[in-house]
Short mmCIF file of C-alpha atoms in Angstrom, two decimals:
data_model
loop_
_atom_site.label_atom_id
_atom_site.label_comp_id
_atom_site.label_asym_id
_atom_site.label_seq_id
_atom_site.Cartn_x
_atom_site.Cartn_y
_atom_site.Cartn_z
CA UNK A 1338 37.53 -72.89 -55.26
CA UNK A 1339 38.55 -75.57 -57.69
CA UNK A 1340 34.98 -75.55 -59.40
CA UNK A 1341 35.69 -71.48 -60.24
CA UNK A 1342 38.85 -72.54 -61.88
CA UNK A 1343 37.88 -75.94 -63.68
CA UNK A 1344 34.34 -74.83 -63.91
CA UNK A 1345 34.66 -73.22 -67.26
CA UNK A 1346 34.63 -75.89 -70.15
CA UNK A 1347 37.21 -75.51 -72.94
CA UNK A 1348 36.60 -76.42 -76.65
CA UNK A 1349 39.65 -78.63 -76.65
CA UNK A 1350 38.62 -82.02 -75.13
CA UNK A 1351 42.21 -82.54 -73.85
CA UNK A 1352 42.24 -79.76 -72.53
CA UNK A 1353 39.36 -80.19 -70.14
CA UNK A 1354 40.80 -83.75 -69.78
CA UNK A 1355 43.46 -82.69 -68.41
CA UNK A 1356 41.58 -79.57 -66.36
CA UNK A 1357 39.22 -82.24 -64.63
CA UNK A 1358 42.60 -84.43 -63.74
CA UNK A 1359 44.11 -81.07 -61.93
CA UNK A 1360 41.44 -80.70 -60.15
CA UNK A 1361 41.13 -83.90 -58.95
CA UNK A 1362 44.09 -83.29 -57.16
CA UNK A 1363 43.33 -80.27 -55.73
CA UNK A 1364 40.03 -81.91 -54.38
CA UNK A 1365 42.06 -84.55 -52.62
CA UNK A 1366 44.57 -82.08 -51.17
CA UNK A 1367 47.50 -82.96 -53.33
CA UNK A 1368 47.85 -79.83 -54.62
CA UNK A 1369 46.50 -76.02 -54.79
CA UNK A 1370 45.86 -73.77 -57.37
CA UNK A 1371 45.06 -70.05 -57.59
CA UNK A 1372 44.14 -68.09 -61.07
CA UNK A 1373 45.96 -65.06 -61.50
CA UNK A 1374 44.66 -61.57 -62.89
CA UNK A 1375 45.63 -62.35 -66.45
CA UNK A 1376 43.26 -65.78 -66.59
CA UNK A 1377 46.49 -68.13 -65.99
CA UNK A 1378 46.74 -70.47 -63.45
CA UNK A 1379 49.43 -71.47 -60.87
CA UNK A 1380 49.25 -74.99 -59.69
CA UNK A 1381 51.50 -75.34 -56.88
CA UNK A 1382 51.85 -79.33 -55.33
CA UNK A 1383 52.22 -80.18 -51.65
CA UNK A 1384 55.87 -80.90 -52.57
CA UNK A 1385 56.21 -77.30 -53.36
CA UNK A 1386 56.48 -78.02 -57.45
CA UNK A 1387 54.29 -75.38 -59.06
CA UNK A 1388 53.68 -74.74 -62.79
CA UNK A 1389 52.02 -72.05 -64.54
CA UNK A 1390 49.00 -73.31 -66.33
CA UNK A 1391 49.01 -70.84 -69.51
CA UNK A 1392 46.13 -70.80 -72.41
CA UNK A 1393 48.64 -73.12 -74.62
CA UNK A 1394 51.44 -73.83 -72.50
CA UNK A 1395 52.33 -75.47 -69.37
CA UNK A 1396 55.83 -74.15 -67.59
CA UNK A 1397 57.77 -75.59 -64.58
CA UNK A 1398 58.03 -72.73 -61.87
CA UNK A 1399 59.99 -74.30 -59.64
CA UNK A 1400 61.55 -77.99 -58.63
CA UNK A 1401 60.56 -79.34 -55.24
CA UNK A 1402 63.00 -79.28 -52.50
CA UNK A 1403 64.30 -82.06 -51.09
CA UNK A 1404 61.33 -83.44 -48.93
CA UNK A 1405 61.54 -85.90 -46.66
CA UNK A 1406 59.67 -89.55 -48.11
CA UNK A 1407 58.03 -89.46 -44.64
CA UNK A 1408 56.45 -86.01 -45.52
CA UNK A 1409 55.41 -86.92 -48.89
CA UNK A 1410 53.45 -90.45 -47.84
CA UNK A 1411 51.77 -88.12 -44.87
CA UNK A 1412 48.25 -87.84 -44.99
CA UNK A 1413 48.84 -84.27 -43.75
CA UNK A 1414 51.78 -81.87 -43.17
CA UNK A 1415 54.33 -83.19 -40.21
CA UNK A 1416 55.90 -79.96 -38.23
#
């Protein structure tokens, strides 16, 4: 799934920069991200940050919660 999104290469080289480094993350499991019908992205962070990826703007849905350190360092998820 994160080849569909970052697959696509953009004419502004920061832009992909900056594509390629998102993905990274999701690839390692740091984070998630989903495209939405209009072609915008939501990239949503194990701490449950997420930020709308728009064509020319990048906005802060929402703040993580207060997490735990222990869950953060965690190689995956504690229940």
């Amino acid at each position: 799934m994160a080849d569909a999104i970052a697959g696509p290469l953009h004419a502004d080289p920061a832009k992909a920069r900056v594509m390629a480094y998102f993905r990274r993350l999701v690839v390692e499991g740091h984070a998630e991200w989903h495209m939405l019908e209009n072609g915008d992205i939501r990239l949503r962070f194990r701490t449950g940050e997420t930020y709308l990826l728009a064509k020319t703007t990048v906005i802060r849905m929402r703040e993580p919660a207060e997490v735990p350190m222990r869950l953060l360092c965690a190689e995956r998820p504690v229940p």
